[in-house]
Tab-separated table of C-alpha atoms in Angstrom:
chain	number	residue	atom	x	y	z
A	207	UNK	CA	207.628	-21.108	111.187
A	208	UNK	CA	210.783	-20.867	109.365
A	209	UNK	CA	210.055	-24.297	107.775
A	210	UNK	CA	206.750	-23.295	106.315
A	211	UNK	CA	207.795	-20.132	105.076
A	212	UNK	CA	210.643	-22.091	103.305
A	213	UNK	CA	207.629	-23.819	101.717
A	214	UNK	CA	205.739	-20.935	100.869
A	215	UNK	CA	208.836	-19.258	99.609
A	216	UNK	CA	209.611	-22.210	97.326
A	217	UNK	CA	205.910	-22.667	96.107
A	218	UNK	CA	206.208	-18.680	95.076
A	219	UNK	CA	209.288	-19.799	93.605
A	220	UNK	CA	207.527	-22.108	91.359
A	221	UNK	CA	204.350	-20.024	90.843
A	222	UNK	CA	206.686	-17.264	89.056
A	223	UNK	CA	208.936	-19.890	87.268
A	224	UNK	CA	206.059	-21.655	85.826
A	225	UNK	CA	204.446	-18.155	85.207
A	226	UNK	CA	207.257	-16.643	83.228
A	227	UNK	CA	207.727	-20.077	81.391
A	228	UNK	CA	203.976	-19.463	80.657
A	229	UNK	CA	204.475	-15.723	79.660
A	230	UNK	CA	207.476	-15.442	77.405
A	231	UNK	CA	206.854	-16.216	73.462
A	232	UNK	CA	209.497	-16.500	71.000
A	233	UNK	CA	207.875	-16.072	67.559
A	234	UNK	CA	210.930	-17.408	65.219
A	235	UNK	CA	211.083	-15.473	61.868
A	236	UNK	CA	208.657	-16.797	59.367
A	237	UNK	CA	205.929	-17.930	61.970
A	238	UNK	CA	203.169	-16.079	63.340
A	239	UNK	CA	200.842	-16.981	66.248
A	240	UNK	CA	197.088	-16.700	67.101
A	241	UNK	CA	196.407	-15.170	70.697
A	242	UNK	CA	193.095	-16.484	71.954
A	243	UNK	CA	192.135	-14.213	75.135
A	244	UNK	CA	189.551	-16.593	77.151
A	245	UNK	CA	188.625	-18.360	74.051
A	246	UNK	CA	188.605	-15.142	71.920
A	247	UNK	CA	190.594	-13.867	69.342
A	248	UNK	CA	192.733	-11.577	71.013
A	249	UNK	CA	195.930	-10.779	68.417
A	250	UNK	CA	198.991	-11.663	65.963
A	251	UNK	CA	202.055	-11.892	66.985
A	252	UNK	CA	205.107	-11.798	64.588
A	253	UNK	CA	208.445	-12.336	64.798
A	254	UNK	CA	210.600	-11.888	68.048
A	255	UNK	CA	210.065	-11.655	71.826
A	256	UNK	CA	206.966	-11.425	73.360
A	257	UNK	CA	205.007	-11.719	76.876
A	258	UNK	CA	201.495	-12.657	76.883
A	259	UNK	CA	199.606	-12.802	80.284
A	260	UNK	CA	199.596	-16.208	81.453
A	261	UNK	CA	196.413	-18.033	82.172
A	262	UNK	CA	194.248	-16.032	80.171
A	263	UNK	CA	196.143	-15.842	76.804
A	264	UNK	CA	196.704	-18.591	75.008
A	265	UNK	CA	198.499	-19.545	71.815
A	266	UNK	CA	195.928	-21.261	69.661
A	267	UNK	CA	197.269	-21.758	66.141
A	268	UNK	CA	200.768	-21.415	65.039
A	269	UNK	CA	200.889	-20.683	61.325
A	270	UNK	CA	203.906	-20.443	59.028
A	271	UNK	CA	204.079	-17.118	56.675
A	272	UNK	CA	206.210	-18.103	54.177
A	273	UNK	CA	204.973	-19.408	50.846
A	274	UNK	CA	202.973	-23.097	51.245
A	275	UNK	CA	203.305	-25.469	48.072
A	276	UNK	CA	200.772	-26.592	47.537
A	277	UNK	CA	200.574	-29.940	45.247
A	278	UNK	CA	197.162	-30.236	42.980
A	279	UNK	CA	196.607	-33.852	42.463
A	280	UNK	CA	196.691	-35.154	38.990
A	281	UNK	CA	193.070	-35.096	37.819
A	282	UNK	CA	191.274	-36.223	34.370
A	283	UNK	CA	190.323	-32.744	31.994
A	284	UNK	CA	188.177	-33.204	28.569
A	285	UNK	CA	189.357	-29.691	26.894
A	286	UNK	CA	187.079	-27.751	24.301
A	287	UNK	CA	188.193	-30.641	21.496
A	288	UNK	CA	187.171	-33.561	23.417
A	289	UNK	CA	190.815	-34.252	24.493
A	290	UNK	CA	191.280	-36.406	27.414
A	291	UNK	CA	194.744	-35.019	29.140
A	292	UNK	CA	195.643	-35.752	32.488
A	293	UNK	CA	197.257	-32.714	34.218
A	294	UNK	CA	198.277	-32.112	37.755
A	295	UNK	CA	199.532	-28.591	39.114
A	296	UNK	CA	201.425	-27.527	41.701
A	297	UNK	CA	199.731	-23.949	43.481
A	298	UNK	CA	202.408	-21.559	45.783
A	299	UNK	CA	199.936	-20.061	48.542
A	300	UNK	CA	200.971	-17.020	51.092
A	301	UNK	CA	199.129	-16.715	54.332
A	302	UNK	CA	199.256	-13.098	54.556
A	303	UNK	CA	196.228	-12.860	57.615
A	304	UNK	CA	196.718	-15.792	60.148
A	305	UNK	CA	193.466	-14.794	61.693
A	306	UNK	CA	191.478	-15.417	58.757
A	307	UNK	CA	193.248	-18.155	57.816
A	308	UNK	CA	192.646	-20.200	61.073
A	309	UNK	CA	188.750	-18.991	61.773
A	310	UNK	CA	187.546	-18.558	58.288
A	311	UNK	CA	188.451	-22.448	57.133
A	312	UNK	CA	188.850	-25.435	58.619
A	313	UNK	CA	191.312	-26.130	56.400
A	314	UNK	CA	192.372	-24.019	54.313
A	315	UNK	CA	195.144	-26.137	52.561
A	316	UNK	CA	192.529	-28.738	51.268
A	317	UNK	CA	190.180	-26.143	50.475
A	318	UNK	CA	192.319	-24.334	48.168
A	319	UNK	CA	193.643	-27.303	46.227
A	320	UNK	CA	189.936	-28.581	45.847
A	321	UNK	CA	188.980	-24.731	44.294
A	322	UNK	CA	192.213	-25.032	41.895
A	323	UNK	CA	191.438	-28.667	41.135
A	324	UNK	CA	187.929	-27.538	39.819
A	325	UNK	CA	188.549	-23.999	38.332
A	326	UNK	CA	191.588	-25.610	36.047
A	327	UNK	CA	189.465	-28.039	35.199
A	328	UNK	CA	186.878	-25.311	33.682
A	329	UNK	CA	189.661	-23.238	32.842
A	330	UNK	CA	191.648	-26.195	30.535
A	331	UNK	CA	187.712	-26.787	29.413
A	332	UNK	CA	187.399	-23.979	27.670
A	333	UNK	CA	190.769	-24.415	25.485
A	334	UNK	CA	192.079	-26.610	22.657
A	335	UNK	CA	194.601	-29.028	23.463
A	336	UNK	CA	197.363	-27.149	21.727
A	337	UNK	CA	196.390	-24.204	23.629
A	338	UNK	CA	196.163	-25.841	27.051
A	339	UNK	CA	200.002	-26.895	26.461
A	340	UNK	CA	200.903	-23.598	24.713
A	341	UNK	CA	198.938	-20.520	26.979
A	342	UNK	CA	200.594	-21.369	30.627
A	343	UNK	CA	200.361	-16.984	31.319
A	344	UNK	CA	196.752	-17.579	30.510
A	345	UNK	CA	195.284	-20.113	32.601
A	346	UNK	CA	197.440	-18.602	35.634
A	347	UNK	CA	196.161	-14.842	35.257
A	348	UNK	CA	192.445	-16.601	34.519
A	349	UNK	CA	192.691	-18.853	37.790
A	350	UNK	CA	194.108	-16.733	39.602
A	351	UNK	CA	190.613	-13.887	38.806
A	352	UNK	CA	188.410	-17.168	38.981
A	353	UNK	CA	189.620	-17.915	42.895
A	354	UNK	CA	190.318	-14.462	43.729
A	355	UNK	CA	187.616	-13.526	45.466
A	356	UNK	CA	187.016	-17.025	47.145
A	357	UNK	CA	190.068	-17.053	49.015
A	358	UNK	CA	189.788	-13.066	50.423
A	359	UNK	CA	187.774	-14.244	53.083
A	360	UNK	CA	190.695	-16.626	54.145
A	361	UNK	CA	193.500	-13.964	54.106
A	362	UNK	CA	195.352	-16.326	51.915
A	363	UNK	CA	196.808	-14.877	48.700
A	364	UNK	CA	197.405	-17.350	45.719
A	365	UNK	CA	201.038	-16.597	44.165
A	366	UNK	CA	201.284	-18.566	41.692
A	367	UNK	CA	199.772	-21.253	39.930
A	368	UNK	CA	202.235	-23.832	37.582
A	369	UNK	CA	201.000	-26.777	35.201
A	370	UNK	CA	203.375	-29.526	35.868
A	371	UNK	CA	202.790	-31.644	33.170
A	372	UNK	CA	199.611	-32.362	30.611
A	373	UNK	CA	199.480	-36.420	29.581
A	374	UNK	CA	197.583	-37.154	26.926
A	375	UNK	CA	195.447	-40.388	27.486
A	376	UNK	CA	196.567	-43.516	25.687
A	377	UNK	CA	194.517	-43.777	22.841
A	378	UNK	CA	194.974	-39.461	22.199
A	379	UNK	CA	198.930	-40.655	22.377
A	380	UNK	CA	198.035	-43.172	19.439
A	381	UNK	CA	196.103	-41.011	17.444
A	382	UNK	CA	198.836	-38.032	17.918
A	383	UNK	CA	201.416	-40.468	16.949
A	384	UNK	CA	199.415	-41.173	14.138
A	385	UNK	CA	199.255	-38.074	12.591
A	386	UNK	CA	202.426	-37.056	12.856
A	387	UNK	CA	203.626	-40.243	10.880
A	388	UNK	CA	200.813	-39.068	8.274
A	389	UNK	CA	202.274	-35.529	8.238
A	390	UNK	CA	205.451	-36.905	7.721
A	391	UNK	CA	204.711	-39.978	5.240
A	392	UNK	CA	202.795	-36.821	3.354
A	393	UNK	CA	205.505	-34.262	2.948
A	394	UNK	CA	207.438	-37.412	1.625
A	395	UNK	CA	204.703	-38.353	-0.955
A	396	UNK	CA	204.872	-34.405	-1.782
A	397	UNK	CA	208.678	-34.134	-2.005
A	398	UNK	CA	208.605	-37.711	-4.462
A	399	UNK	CA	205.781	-36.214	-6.768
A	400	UNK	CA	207.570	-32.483	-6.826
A	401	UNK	CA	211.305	-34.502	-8.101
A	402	UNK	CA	208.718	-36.746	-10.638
A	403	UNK	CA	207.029	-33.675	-12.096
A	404	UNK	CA	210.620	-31.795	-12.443
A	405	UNK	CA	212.157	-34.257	-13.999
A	406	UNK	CA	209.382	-34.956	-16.417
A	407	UNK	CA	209.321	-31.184	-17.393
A	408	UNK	CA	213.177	-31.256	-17.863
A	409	UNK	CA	213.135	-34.135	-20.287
A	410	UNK	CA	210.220	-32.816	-22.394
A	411	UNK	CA	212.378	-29.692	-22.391
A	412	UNK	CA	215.090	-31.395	-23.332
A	413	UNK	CA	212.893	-32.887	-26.517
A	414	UNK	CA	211.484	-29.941	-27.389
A	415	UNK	CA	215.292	-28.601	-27.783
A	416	UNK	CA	216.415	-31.682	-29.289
A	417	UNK	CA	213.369	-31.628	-32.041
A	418	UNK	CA	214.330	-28.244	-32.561
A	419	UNK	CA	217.950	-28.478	-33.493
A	420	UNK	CA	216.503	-31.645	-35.673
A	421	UNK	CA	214.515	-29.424	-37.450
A	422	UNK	CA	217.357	-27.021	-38.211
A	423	UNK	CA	219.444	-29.903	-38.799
A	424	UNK	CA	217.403	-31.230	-41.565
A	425	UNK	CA	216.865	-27.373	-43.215
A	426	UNK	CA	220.623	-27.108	-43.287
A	427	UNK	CA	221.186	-30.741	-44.759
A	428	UNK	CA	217.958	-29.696	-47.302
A	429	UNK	CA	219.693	-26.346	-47.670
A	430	UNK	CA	223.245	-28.079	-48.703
A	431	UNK	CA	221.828	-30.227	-51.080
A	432	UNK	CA	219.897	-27.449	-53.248
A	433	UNK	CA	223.474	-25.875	-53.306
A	434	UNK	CA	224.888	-29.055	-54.087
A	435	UNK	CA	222.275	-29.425	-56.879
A	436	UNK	CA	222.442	-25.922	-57.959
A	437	UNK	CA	226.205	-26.389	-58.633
A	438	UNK	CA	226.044	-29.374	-60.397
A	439	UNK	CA	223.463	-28.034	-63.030
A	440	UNK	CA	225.414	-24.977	-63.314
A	441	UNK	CA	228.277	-26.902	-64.175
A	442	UNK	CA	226.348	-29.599	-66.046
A	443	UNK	CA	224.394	-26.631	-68.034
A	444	UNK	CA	222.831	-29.343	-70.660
A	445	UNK	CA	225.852	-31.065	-71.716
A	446	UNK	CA	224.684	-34.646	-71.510
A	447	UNK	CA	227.663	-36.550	-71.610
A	448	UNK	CA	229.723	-35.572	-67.707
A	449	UNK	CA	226.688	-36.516	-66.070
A	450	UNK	CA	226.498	-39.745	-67.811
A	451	UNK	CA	229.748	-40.315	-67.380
A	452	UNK	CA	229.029	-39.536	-63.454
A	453	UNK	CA	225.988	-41.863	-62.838
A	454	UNK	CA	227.906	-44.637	-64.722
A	455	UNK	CA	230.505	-44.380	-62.391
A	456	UNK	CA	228.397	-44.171	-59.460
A	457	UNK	CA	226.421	-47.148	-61.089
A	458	UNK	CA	229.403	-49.106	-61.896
A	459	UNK	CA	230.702	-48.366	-58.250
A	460	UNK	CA	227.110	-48.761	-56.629
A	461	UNK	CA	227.068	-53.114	-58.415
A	462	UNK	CA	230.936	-53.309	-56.977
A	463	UNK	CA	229.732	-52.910	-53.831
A	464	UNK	CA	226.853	-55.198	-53.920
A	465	UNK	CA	229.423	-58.085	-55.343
A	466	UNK	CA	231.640	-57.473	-52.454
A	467	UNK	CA	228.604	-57.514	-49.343
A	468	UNK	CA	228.641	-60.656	-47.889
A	469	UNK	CA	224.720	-61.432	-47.900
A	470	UNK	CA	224.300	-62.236	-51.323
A	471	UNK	CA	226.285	-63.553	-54.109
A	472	UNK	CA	224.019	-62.671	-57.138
A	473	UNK	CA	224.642	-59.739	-59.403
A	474	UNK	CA	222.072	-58.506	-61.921
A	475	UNK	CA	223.717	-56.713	-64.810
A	476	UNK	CA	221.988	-54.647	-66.698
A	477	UNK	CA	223.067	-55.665	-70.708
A	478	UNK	CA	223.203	-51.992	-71.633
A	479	UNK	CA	224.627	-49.636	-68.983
A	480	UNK	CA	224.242	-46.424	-70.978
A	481	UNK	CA	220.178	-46.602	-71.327
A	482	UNK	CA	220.060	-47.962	-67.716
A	483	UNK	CA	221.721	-44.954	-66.840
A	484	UNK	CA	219.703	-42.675	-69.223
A	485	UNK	CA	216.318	-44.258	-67.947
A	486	UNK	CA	217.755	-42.881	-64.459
A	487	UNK	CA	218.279	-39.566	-65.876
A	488	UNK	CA	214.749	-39.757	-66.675
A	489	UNK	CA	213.727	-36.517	-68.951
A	490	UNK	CA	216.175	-34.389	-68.305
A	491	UNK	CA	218.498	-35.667	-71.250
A	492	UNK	CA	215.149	-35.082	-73.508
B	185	UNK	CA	218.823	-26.626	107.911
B	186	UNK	CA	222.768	-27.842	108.057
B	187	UNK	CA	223.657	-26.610	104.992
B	188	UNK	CA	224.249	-23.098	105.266
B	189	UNK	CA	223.938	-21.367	101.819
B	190	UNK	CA	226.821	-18.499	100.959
B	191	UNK	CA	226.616	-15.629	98.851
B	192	UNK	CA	229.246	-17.633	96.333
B	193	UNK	CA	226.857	-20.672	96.321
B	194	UNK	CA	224.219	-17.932	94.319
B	195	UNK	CA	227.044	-16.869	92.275
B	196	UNK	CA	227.442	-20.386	90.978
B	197	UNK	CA	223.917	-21.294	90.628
B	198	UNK	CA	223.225	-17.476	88.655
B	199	UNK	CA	226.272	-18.303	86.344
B	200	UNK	CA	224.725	-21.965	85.781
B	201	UNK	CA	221.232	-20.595	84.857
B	202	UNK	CA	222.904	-18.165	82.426
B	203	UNK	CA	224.767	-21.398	81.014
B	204	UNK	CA	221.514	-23.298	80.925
B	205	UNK	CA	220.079	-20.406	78.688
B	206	UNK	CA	221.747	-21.557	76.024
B	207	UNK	CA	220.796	-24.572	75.672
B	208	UNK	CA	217.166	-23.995	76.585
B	209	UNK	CA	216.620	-21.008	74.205
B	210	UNK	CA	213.099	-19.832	75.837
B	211	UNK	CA	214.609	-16.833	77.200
B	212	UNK	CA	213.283	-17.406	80.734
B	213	UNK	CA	215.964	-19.293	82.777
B	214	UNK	CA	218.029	-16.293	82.265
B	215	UNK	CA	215.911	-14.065	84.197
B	216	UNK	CA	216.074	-16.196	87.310
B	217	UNK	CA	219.914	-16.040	86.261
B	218	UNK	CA	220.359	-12.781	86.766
B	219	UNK	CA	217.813	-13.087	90.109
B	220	UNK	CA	220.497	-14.915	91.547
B	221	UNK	CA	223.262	-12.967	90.659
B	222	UNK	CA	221.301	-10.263	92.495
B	223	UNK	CA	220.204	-12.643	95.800
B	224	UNK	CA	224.115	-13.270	95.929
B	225	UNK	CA	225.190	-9.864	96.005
B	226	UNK	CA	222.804	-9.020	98.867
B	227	UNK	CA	223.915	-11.935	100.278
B	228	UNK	CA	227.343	-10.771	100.368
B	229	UNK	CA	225.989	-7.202	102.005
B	230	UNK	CA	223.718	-9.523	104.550
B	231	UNK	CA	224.958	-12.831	105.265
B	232	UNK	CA	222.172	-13.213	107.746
B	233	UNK	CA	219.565	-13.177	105.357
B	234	UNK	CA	217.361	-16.776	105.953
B	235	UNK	CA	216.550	-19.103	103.240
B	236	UNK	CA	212.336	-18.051	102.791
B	237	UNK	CA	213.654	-14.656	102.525
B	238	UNK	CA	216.853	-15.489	100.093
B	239	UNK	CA	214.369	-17.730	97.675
B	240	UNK	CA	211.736	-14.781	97.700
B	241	UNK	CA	214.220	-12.300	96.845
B	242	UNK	CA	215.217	-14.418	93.887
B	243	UNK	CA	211.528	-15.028	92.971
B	244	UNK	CA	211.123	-11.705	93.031
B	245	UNK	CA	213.949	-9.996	91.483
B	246	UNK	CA	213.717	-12.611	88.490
B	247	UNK	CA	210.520	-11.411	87.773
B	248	UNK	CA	211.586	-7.683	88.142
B	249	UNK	CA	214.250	-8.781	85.638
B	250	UNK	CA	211.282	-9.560	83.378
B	251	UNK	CA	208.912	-6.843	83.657
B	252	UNK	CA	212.229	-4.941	83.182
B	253	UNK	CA	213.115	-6.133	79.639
B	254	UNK	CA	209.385	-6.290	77.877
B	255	UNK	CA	208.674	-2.484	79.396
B	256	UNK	CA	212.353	-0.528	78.475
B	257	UNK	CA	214.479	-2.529	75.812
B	258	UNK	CA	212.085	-5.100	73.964
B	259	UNK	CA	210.812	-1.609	72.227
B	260	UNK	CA	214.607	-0.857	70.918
B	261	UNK	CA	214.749	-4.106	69.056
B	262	UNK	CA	213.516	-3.546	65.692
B	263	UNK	CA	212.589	-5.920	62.838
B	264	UNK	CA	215.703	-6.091	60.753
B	265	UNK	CA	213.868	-8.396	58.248
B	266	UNK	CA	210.301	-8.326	56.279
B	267	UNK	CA	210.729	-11.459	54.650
B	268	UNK	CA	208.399	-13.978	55.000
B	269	UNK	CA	206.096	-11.196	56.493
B	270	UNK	CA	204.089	-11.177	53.539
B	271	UNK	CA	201.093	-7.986	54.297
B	272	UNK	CA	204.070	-6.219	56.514
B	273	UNK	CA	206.294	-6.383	53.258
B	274	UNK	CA	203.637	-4.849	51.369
B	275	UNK	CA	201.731	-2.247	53.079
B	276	UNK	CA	202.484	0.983	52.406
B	277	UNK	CA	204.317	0.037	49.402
B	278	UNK	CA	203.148	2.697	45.990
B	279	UNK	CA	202.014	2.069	42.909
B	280	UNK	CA	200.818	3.286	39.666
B	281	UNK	CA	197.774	3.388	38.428
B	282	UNK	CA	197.085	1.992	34.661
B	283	UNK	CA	193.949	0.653	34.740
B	284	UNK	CA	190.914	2.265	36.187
B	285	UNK	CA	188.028	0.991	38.253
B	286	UNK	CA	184.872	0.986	36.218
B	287	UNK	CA	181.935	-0.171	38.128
B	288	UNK	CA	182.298	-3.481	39.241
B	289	UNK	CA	185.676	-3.891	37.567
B	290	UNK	CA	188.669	-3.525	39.823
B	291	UNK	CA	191.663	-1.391	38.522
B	292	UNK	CA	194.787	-2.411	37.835
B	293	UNK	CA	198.473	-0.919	39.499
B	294	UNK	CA	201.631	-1.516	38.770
B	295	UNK	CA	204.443	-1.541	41.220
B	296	UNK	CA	207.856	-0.505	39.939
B	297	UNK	CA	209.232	-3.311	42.552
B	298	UNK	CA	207.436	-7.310	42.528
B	299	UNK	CA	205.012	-7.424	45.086
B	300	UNK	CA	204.887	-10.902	46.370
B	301	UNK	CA	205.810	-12.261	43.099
B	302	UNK	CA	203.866	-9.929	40.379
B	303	UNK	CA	204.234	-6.814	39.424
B	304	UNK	CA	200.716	-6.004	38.806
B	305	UNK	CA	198.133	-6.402	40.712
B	306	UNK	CA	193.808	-5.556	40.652
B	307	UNK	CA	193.115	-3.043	43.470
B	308	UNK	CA	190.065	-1.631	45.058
B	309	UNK	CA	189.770	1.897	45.558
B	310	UNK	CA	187.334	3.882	47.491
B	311	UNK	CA	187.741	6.889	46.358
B	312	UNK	CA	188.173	8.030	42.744
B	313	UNK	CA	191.178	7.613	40.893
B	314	UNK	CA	192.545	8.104	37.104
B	315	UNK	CA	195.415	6.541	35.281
B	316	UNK	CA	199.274	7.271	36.232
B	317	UNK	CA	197.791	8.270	40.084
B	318	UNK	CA	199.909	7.175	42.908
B	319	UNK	CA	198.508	4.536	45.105
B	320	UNK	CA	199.042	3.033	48.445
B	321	UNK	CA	198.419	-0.573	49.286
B	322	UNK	CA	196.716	-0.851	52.850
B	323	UNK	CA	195.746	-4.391	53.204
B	324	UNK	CA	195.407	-7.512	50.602
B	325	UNK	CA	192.649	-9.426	49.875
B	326	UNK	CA	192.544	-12.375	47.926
B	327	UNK	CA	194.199	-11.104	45.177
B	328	UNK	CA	193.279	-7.934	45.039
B	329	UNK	CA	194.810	-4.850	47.400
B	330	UNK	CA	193.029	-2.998	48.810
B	331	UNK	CA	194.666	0.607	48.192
B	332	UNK	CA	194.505	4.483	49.210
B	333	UNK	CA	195.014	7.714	47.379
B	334	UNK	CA	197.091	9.677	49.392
């Protein structure tokens, strides 16, 4: 008698040890978990300590409530300028109703990236390449409207949505390369023809001036002479025989000269000096 | 039965559970813990207690124990922490209104603190409400919060 009520005693035993093993929940910070009562939804739990009847509740799904990274594969996009980049994402998703999250999706992890995967895609298709790199604030406020209401039903909230890096294809790379060496081999053709034309308009400045001063030059040589002249005559004032006695110097001077160059040894002499030099006076000794 | 268990023998074993505890973290062995802390100091009162009776007492006072601590002091512990509890950390929180709903556009609020990350945020309304009103979030969806005019 005592012997099986030792067994019945220890098989209670067991019965609540298993029972409150069953029972008690510890919900760590960050987690919540999905009561199913009987196969039904039944509640949330959060955080801390918690007894749920045993044998009839059951934890179905423990999900995490802190922010899920979510990485969007790296997919081809043709933007608005026939551009072929290749751009991958990364998505930060916040389960804020476990319940939806676990009965509205299969999987709601796969279905989101899929949704991002095709609403950048139309997003990016839309823009011009140098907008898809520029207008990040953009294509995260329009994806997240565009997915918005697709992901209510889920109780899953999209945080934030970040282009990790746009890749042109190889032959865009070319062709960008391309231009920029044109851009560049331009602004040097520019910069060559800008010096060439300033210098060009410098030196015909620098004619012009020089011309100019000729000019003056010669009026002031011109000018100097007719003073010259004028003096002479005043002094001369008809007398015949200074000015004679002038050119024949000159004259006399001018055939020393010739005897001494060193190209030519022959001297012409005229036989009378003083009608040579009168024929040079010409008619002003008339 | 040869082995005669004494009141000191459930002393041990209740301190041993309680040392267990802590390496078992489920917050269950300590119940029965304290269960034999209790069988040991009836023991002590009645050494003729038999064994059935001494392992049903501690069966029973462990789950005592438990009912004891979800009905009276699991209430007093409060959450110390919102974080990571993404609609707790929001609901109830106010914002502004600067955008109005126009029919099958959603307004727009602005919350003087980031909620999850933004500080704006499309809202549904169901009743009406006009620019610079005061707004309480009540649940998210999607994107959009789904908000009441107090």
């Amino acid at each position: 008698m005592i012997f099986n009520g030792m067994i019945v005693s220890v098989v209670f035993l067991l019965l609540v040890l298993v029972t409150i093993f069953m029972g008690v929940n510890i919900v760590p910070q960050g987690t919540k978990y999905v009561i199913q009562r009987l196969g039904k939804y039944s509640r949330t739990l959060g955080p801390g300590l918690h007894f749920v009847i045993p044998y009839i509740d059951m934890v179905a799904y423990k999900i995490t409530t802190k922010d899920i990274v979510l990485d969007i594969p790296s997919q081809e996009v043709i933007t608005r300028d026939n551009a072929v980049i290749i751009a991958n994402a990364v998505a930060y998703i916040n389960i804020v109703s476990p319940e939806k999250a676990v009965y509205g999706i299969e999987n709601y992890g796969v279905a989101i990236q899929t949704l991002v995967q095709t609403s950048l895609r139309s997003i990016i298709g839309e823009m011009d390449l140098d907008d898809a790199l520029s207008s990040r604030d953009a294509i995260k406020a329009k994806l997240k409207g565009s997915i918005s209401d697709d992901i209510a039903d889920w109780g899953i909230t999209l945080k934030t949505v970040e282009i990790q890096d746009i890749n042109p294809s190889l032959t865009m790379q070319k062709a960008m390369e391309e231009q920029a060496a044109a851009e560049r081999s331009r602004r040097a053709t520019v910069t060559r023809a800008d010096g060439e034309k300033a210098a060009a308009i410098l030196e015909a400045e620098g004619r012009l001036e020089a011309s100019r001063r000729d000019a003056e030059a010669q009026v002031v040589l011109a000018t100097a002479s007719q003073t010259a002249i004028e003096k002479v005559s005043q002094a001369v004032q008809g007398q015949e025989l200074p000015v004679m006695y002038l050119l024949g110097e000159r004259y006399v001077e001018a055939i020393k000269d010739m005897s001494t160059s060193a190209n030519s040894k022959l001297v012409v002499l005229p036989g009378d000096i003083p009608a040579a030099v009168r024929s040079l006076m010409g008619s002003m000794m008339k | 039965m040869e082995f005669d268990l004494q009141y000191w023998h459930w002393l041990v074993f209740g301190m041993i559970l309680l040392m267990v505890e802590i390496f078992l973290t489920s917050f269950t062995v300590f119940w029965f813990g304290l269960g034999a802390l209790v069988v040991s100091a009836v023991l002590a009162f009645f050494p003729a207690l038999s064994h059935p009776w001494q392992v049903g007492l501690w069966a029973i006072s462990s789950v005592l124990f438990t009912l004891l601590w979800f009905r009276y002091f699991k209430p007093m512990m409060r959450d110390k922490s919102k974080a990571g509890n993404a609609s707790e950390a929001i609901k109830g929180e106010s914002g502004l209104v600067i955008a109005v709903p126009v029919g099958d556009k959603r307004g727009v609020a602005r919350f003087t603190t980031p909620l999850m990350g933004d500080d704006e945020w499309p809202f549904i309304c169901q009743s009406d409400v006009a620019i610079g009103d005061r707004i309480f979030v009540l649940e998210m969806s999607g994107n959009t919060l789904i908000v009441e005019k107090r």
